Coordinates of C-alpha atoms in Angstrom, one line a residue:
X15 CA -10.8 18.7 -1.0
X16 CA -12.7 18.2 -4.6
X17 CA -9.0 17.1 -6.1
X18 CA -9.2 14.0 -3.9
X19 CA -12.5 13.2 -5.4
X20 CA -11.0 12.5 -8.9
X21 CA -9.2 9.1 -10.4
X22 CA -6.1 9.2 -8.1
X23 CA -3.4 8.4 -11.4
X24 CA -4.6 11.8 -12.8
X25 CA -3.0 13.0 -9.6
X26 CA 0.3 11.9 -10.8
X27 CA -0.1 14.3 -14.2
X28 CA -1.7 17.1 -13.2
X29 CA 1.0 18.2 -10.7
X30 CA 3.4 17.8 -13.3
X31 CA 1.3 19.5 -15.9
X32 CA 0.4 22.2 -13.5
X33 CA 4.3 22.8 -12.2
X34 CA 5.4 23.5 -16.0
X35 CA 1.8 25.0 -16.7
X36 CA 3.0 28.0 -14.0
X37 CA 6.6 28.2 -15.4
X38 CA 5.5 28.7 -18.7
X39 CA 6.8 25.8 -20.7
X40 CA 5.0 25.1 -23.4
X41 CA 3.0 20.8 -23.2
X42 CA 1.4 20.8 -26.4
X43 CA 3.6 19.0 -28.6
X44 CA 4.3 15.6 -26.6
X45 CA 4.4 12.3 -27.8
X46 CA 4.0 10.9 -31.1
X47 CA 1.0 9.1 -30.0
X48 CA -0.6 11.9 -28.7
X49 CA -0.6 15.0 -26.1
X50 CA -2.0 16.2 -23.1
X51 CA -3.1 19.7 -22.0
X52 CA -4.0 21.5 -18.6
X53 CA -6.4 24.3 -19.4
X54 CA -9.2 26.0 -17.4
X55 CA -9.4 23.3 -14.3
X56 CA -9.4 20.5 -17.1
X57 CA -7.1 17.6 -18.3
X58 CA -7.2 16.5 -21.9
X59 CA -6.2 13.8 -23.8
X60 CA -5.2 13.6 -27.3
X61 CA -4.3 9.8 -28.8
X62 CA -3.5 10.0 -32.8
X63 CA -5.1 6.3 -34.3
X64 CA -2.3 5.8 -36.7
X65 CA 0.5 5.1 -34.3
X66 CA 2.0 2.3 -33.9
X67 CA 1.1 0.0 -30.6
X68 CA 4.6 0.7 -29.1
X69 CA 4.3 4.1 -29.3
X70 CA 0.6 4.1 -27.7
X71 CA 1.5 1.8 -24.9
X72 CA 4.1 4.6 -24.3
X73 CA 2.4 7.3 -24.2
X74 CA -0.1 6.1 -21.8
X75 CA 2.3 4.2 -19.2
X76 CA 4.2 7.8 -19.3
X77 CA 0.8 9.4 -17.8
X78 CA -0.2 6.7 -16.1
X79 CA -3.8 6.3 -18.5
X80 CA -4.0 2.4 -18.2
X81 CA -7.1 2.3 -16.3
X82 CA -8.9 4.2 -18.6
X83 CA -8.3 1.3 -21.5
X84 CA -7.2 3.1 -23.9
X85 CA -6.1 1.1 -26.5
X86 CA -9.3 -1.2 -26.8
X87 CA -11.3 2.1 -27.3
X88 CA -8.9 3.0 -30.1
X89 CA -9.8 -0.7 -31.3
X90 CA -13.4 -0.5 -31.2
X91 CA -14.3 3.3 -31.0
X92 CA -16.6 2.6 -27.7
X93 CA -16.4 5.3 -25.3
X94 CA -18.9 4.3 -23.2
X95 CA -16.4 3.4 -20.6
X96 CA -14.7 6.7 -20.6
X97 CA -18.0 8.6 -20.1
X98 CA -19.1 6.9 -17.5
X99 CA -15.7 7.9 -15.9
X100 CA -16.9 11.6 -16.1
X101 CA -15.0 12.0 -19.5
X102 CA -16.5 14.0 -22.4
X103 CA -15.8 13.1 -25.8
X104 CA -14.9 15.9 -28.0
X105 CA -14.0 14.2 -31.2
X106 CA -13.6 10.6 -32.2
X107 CA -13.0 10.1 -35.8
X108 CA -10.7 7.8 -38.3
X109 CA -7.7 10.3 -37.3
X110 CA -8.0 10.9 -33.1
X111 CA -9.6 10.5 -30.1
X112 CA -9.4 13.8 -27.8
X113 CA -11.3 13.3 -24.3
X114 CA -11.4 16.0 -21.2
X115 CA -12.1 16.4 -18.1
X116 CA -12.7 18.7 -15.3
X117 CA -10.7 18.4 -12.5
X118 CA -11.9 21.9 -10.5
X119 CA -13.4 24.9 -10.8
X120 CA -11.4 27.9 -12.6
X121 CA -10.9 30.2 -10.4
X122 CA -7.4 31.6 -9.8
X123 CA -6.3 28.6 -12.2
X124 CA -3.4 30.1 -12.7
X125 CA -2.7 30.0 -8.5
X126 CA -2.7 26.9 -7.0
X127 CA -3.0 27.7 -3.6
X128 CA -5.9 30.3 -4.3
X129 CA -7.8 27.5 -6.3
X130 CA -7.3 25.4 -3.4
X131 CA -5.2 23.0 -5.3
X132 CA -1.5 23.9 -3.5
X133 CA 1.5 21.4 -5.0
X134 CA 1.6 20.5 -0.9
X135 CA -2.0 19.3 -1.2
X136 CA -0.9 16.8 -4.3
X137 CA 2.2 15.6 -2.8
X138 CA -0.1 14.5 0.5
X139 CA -2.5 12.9 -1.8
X140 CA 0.1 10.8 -3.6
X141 CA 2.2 10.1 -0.3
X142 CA 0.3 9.4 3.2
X143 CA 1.0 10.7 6.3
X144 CA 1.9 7.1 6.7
X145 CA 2.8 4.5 4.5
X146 CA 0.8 1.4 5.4
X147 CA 2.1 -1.0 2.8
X148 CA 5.6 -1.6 3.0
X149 CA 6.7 -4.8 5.2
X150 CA 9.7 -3.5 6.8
X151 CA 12.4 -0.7 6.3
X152 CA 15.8 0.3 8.1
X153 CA 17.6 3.6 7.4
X154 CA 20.6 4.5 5.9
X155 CA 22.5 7.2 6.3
X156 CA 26.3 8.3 5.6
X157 CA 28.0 11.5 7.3
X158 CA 25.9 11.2 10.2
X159 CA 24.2 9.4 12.3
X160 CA 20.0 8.3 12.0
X161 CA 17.9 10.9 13.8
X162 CA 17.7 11.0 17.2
X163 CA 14.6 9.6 18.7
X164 CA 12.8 10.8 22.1
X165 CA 9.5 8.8 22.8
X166 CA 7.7 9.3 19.8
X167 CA 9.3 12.6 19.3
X168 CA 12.3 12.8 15.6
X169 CA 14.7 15.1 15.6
X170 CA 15.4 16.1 11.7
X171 CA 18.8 16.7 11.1
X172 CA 20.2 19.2 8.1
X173 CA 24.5 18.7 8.4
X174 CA 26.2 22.4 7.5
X175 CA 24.3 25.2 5.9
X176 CA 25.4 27.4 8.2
X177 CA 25.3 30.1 5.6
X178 CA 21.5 29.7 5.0
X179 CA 19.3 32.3 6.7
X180 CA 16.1 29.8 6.9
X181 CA 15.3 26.0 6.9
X182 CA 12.0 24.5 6.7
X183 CA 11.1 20.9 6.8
X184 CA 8.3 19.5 4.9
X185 CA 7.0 15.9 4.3
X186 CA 3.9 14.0 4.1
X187 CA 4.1 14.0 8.2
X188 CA 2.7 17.9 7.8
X189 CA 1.0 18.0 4.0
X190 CA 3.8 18.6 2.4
X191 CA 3.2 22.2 3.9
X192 CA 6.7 24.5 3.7
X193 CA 5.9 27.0 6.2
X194 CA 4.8 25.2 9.6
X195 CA 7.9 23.4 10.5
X196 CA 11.1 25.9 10.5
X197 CA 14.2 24.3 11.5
X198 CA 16.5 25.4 14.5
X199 CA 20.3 26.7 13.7
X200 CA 23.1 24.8 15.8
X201 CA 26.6 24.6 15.7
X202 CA 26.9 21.7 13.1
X203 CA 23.4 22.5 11.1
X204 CA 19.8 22.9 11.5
X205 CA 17.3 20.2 13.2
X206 CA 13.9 19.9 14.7
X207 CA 11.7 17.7 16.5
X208 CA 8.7 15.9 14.8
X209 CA 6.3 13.5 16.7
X210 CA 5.5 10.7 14.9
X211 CA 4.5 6.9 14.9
X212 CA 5.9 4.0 13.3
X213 CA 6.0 4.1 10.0
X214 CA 7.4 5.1 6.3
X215 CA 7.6 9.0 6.0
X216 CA 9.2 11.0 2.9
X217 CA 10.7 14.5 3.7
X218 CA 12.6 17.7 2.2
X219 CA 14.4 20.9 3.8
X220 CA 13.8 23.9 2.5
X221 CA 16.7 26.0 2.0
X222 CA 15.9 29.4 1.6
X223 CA 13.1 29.0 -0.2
X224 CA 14.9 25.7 -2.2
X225 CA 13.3 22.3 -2.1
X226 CA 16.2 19.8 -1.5
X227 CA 16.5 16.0 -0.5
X228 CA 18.2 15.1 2.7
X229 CA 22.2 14.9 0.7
X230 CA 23.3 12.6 3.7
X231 CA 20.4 10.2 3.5
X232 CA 20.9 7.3 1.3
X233 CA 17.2 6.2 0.5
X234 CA 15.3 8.0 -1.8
X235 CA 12.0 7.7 -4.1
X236 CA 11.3 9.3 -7.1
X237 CA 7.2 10.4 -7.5
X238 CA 6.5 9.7 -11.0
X239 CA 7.0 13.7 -11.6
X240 CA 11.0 13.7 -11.8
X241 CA 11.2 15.2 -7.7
X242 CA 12.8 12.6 -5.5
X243 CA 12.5 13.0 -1.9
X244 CA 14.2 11.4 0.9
X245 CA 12.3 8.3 2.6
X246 CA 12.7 7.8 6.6
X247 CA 11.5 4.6 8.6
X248 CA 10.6 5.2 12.4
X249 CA 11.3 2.1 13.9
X250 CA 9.3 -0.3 16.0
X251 CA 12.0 -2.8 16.8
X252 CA 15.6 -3.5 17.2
X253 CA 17.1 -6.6 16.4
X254 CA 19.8 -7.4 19.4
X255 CA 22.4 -9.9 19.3
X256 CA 24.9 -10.3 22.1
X257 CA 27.9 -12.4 23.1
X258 CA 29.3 -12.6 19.8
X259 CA 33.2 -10.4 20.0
X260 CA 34.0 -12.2 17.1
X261 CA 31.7 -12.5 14.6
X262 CA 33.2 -10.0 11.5
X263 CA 29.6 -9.8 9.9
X264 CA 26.1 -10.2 11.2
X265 CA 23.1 -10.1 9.4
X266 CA 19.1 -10.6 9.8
X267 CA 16.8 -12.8 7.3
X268 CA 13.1 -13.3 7.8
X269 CA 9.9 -13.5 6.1
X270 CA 10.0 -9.7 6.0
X271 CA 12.6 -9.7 3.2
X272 CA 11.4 -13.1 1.6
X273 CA 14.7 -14.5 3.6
X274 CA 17.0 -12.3 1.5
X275 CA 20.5 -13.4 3.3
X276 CA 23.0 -10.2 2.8
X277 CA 20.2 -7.4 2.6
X278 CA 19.9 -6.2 6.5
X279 CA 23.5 -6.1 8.0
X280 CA 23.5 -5.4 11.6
X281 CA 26.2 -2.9 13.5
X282 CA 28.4 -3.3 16.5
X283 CA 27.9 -1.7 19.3
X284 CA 30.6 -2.4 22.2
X285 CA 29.3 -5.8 22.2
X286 CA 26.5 -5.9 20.6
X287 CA 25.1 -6.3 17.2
X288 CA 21.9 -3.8 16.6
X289 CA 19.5 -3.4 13.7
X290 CA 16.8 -0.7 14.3
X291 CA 14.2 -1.6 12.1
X292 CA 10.4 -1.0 10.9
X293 CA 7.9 -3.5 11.0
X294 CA 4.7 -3.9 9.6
X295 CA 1.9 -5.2 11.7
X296 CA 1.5 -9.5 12.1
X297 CA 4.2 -12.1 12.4
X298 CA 7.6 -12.2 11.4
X299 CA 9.5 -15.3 11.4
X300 CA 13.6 -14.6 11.3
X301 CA 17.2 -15.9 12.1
X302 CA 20.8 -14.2 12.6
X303 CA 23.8 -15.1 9.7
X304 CA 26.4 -14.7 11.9
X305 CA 29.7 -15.0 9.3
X306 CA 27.9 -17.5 7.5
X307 CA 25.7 -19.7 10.0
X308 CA 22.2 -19.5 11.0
X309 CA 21.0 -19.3 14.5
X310 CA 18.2 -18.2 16.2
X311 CA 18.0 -15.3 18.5
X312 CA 19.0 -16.4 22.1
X313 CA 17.5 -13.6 23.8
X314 CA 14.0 -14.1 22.1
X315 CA 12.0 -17.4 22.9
X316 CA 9.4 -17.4 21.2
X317 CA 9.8 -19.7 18.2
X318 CA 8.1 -21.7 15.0
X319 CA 9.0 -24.8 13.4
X320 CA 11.2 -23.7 10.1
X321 CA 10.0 -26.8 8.5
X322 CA 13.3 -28.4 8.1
X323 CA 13.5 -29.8 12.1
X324 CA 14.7 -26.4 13.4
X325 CA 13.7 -22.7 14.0
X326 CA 12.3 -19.8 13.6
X327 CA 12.5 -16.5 16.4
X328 CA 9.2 -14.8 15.9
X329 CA 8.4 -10.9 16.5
X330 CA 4.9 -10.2 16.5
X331 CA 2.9 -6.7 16.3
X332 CA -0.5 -6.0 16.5
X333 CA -3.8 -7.1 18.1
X334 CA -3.7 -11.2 17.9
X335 CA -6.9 -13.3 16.6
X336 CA -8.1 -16.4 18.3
X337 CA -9.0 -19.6 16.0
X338 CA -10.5 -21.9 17.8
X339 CA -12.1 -25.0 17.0
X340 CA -14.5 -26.5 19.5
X341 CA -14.6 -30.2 20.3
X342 CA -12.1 -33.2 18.7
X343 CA -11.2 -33.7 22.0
X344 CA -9.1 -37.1 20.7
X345 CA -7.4 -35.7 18.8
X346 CA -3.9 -36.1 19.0
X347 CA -2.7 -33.0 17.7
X348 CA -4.5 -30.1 15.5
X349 CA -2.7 -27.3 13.3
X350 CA -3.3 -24.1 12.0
X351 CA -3.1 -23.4 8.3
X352 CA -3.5 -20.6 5.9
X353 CA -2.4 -18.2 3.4
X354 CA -0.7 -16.6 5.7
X355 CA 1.9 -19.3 6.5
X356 CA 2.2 -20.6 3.0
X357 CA -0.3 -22.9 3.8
X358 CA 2.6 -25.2 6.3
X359 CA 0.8 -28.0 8.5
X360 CA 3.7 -28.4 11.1
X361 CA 4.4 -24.4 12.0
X362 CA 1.2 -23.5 14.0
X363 CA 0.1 -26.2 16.8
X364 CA -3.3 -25.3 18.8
X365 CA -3.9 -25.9 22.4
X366 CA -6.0 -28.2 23.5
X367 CA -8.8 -26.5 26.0
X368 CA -11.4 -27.8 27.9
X369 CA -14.1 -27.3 25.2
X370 CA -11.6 -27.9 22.0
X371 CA -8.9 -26.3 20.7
X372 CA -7.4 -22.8 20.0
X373 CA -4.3 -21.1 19.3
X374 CA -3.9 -16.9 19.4
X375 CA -1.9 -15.6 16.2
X376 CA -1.4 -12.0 14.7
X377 CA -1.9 -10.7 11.5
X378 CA -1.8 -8.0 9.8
X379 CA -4.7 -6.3 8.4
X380 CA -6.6 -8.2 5.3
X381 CA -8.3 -10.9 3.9
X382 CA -7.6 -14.7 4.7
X383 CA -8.3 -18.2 3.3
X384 CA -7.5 -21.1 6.6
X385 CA -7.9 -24.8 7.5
X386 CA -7.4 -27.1 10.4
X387 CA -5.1 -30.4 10.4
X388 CA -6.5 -32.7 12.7
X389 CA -4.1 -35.4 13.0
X390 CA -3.5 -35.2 9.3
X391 CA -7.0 -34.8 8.1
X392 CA -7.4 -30.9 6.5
X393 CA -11.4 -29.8 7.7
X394 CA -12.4 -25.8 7.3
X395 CA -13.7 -23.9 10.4
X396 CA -17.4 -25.1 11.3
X397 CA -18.2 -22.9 13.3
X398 CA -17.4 -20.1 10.0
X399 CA -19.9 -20.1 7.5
X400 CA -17.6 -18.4 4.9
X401 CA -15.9 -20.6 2.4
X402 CA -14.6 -19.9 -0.5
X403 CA -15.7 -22.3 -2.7
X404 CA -18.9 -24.4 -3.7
X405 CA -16.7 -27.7 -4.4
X406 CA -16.1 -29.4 -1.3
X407 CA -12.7 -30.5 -2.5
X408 CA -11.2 -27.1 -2.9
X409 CA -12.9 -25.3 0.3
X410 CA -11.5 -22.6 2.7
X411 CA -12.6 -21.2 6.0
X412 CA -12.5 -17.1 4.8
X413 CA -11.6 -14.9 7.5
X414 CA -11.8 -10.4 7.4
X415 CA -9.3 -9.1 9.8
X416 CA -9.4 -5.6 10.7
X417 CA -12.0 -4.9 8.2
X418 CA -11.8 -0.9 7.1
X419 CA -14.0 -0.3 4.6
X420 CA -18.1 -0.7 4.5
X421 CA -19.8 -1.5 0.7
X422 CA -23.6 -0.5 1.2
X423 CA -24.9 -1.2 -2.1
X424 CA -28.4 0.4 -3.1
X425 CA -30.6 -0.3 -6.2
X426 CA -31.2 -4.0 -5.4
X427 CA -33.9 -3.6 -2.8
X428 CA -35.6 -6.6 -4.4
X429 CA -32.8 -9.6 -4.3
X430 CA -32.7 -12.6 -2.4
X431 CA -29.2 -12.8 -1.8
X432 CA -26.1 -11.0 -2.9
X433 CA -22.3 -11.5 -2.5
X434 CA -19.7 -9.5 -2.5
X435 CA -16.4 -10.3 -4.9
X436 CA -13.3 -8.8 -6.0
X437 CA -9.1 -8.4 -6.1
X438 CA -9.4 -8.6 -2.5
X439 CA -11.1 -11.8 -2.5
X440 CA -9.9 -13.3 -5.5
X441 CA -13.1 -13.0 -7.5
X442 CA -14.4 -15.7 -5.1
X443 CA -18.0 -15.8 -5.1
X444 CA -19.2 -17.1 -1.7
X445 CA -16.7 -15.4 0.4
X446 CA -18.5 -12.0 0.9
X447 CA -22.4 -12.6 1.7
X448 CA -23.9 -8.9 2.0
X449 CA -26.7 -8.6 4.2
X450 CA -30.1 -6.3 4.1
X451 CA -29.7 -2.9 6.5
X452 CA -33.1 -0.7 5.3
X453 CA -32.8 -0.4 1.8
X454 CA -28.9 -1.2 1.2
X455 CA -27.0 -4.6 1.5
X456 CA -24.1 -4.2 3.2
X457 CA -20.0 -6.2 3.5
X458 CA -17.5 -4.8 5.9
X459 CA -13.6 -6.4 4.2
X460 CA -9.9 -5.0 4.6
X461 CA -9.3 -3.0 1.7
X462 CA -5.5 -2.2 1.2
X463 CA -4.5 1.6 -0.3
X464 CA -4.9 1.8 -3.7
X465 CA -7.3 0.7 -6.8
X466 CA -9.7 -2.1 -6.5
X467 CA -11.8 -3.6 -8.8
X468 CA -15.1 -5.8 -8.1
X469 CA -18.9 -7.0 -8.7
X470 CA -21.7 -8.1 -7.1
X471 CA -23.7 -11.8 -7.5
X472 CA -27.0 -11.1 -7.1
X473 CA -29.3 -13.9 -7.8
X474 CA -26.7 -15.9 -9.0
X475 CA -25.9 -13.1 -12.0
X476 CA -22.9 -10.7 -12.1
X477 CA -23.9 -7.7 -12.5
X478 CA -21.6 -3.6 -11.8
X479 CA -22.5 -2.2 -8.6
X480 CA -25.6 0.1 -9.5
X481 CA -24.9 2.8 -6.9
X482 CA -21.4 3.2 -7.9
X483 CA -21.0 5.8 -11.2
X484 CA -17.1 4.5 -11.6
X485 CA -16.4 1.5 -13.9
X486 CA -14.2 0.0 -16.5
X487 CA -14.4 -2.6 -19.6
X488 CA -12.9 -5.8 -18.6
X489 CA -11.4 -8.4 -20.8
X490 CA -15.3 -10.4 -21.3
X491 CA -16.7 -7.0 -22.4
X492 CA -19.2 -7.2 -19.0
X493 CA -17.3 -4.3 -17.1
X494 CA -16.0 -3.8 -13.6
X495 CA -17.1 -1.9 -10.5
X496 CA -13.9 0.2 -9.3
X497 CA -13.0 1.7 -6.2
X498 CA -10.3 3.8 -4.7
X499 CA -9.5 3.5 -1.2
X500 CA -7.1 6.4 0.4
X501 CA -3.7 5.8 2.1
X502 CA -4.8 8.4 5.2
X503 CA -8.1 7.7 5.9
X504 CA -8.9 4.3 4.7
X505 CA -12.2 5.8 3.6
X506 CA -13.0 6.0 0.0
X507 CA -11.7 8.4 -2.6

């Protein structure tokens, strides 16, 4: 829908204008700074110059303005970066600076489903069908017991209410959408069955036409909006930890929670301690605190070097990549290293093959920086072109996993050669080569959810992506390209 097409923060204000907008409360006289409005399918944005920074920074951390660098045009009175955002300046003088901008067309403004922009539609913009970046996540619930779970199949439980005639559920599993999911009556409540996969979910019953968190669930988010709605992890794993009758407390630290040691307390069972638990794709490193003491988990052997002469258990999910490193057939012994073991030179040992080494490890989705350690000596990959730096001395091997998202660049037909740099590479400049496809030059990388700002080297010069209309000042006064990826789709906002 055309919604999705504008700066995702606006989302974040205009259900919150529009919510108050349809009960009739008056917005006009907000903060000190300034004020908004929601009128005829636009936002608008009033900033008074004489207040005082405080109040400023205020005002636009409360609507979430930040990208739109407010406060350096209030500085300098250029507004060239707001235009080329789509906003149009309607008056810019010694007193105030009042922008707009359409957000849809205005018909039926006044209806939000009939002008296609339903408060459901919002919520799914501003919480995925699943949340992709979180690490981990374990439920909590008091009065009764997490939802039961059939294959892939959740059954939502409402205690009581006996008394209500209907019960809907609604989350960012089905759009936020309060009519396709009624919820069946039983002798202690109301539940129903949703399939899902692993993942981070947020949810709310519908009580005869009332929007209400799960009371009995004790993990909860607030939107930005003042609405808090319940938060529920499917699982992927379940921690297990047997022949212990008398251990008094449990618990399970890894590199999931930064090692955090009295976060994720485990439950007897009979004899066993349990944690059901979501995990994010790539390796987890952990150990069990049983009253006190670290040990690994005896029923899981698959183990790393902790780096102290003991360790780790390791869980792994997801599709594994294969580093390999042909020849140094001599060598004694080679290691794997990277960002993505804090860069540790005795964790990761490679096996030596008939043509060289290799060694099979999964990661998550993203972008990575890697070297070898062969016996002691740090070389980057050389059979991978892609380094991250010119200076020999401060080189990486730079490795795309699970790339996501295609930049095809148009308007530079003529260059020589172009590179790709960003957030998501740290601004490195030989990381990303694009190469010529017909009259675009193209870079597949992992983009996470979210904002991203970047350029292009072309020639050796910096320059904003030409084919891309959406920018912002940065702090040299040369501007950056930006780009919004979607939670759903991955694709492009």
């Amino acid at each position: 829908m055309e919604v999705k097409r504008t700066i995702i923060k606006l989302l974040l204000v205009l259900l919150w204008l529009t919510i108050f907008s349809i009960a009739g409360i008056n917005l006009s006289g907000a903060q000190d700074a300034g004020k908004t409005d929601f009128k005829d399918g636009s936002f608008s944005v009033e900033l008074y110059k004489h207040s005082s920074l405080t109040a400023i920074e205020e005002f636009i951390s409360k609507y979430d303005l930040g990208e739109l660098n407010l406060k350096q045009v209030l500085k300098t009175s250029q507004t060239d970066t707001l235009t080329k955002l789509g906003w149009k300046i309607l008056v810019n003088n010694k007193e105030k600076l009042v922008i707009t901008k359409p957000l849809f067309g205005t018909t039926n403004i006044n209806d939000p489903v009939k002008s296609g922009i339903a408060q459901s539609e919002l919520f799914a913009a501003l919480f995925p069908v699943v949340s992709s970046d979180v690490a981990y996540g374990v439920n909590r619930f008091k009065n009764k017991s997490s939802f039961a779970i059939k294959s892939n199949s959740v059954t939502f439980y409402l205690r009581n209410k006996l008394d209500a005639s209907e019960v809907m559920l609604a989350g960012s599993f089905n759009n936020w959408d309060p009519a396709v999911l009624p919820m069946r009556k039983t002798e202690a409540g109301w539940i129903a069955d949703v399939k899902l996969k692993p993942g981070k979910y947020w949810y709310k019953f519908i009580i005869d036409g009332k929007w209400e968190i799960d009371h009995d669930n004790e993990l909860q988010e607030n939107d930005g909006l003042g609405n808090t709605n319940s938060v529920y992890y499917f699982s992927n794993h379940t921690f297990t930890l047997n022949n212990q009758p008398k251990a008094k407390n449990v618990y399970v630290s890894g590199s999931f929670n930064s090692w955090r040691q009295r976060e994720l307390k485990m439950v007897r069972s009979n004899t066993e301690w349990l944690l059901p638990i979501y995990l994010a794709e790539g390796t987890h490193r952990y150990k069990y605190i049983v009253d006190g003491s670290w040990m690994t988990d005896p029923g899981n052997r698959e183990v790393l070097s902790d780096g102290t002469g003991g360790l780790n258990s390791v869980v792994k999910f997801g599709k594994p990549t294969l580093f390999k490193l042909s020849n140094y057939s001599n060598a004694t012994s080679v290691m794997l290293s990277g960002n993505f073991n804090e860069w540790r030179s005795d964790e990761l040992p490679m096996k030596k093959t008939a043509d060289g080494w290799e060694l099979l490890y999964t990661l998550a989705p993203g972008n990575y920086e890697y070297k070898f350690v062969v016996d002691g000596n740090w070389i980057t990959d050389p059979q991978n072109a892609v380094l991250t730096s010119k200076n020999k001395s401060l080189q990486n091997s730079f490795l795309v996993v699970g790339g996501n998202y295609t930049f095809g660049v148009k308007g530079i037909q003529n260059a020589r050669e172009v590179y790709l740099a960003g957030d998501f590479n740290n601004w490195s400049d030989l990381t990303l080569p694009m190469k010529r496809v017909g009259d675009k030059w193209m870079c597949k990388v992992y983009l996470a959810p979210g904002k991203h700002k970047y350029k292009l080297i072309v020639d050796g010069q910096w320059i904003t992506d030409p084919s891309n209309e959406a920018w912002e000042q940065n702090e040299f006064g040369t501007g950056n390209s930006i780009i919004w990826i979607d939670s759903n789709s991955g694709q492009k906002i």
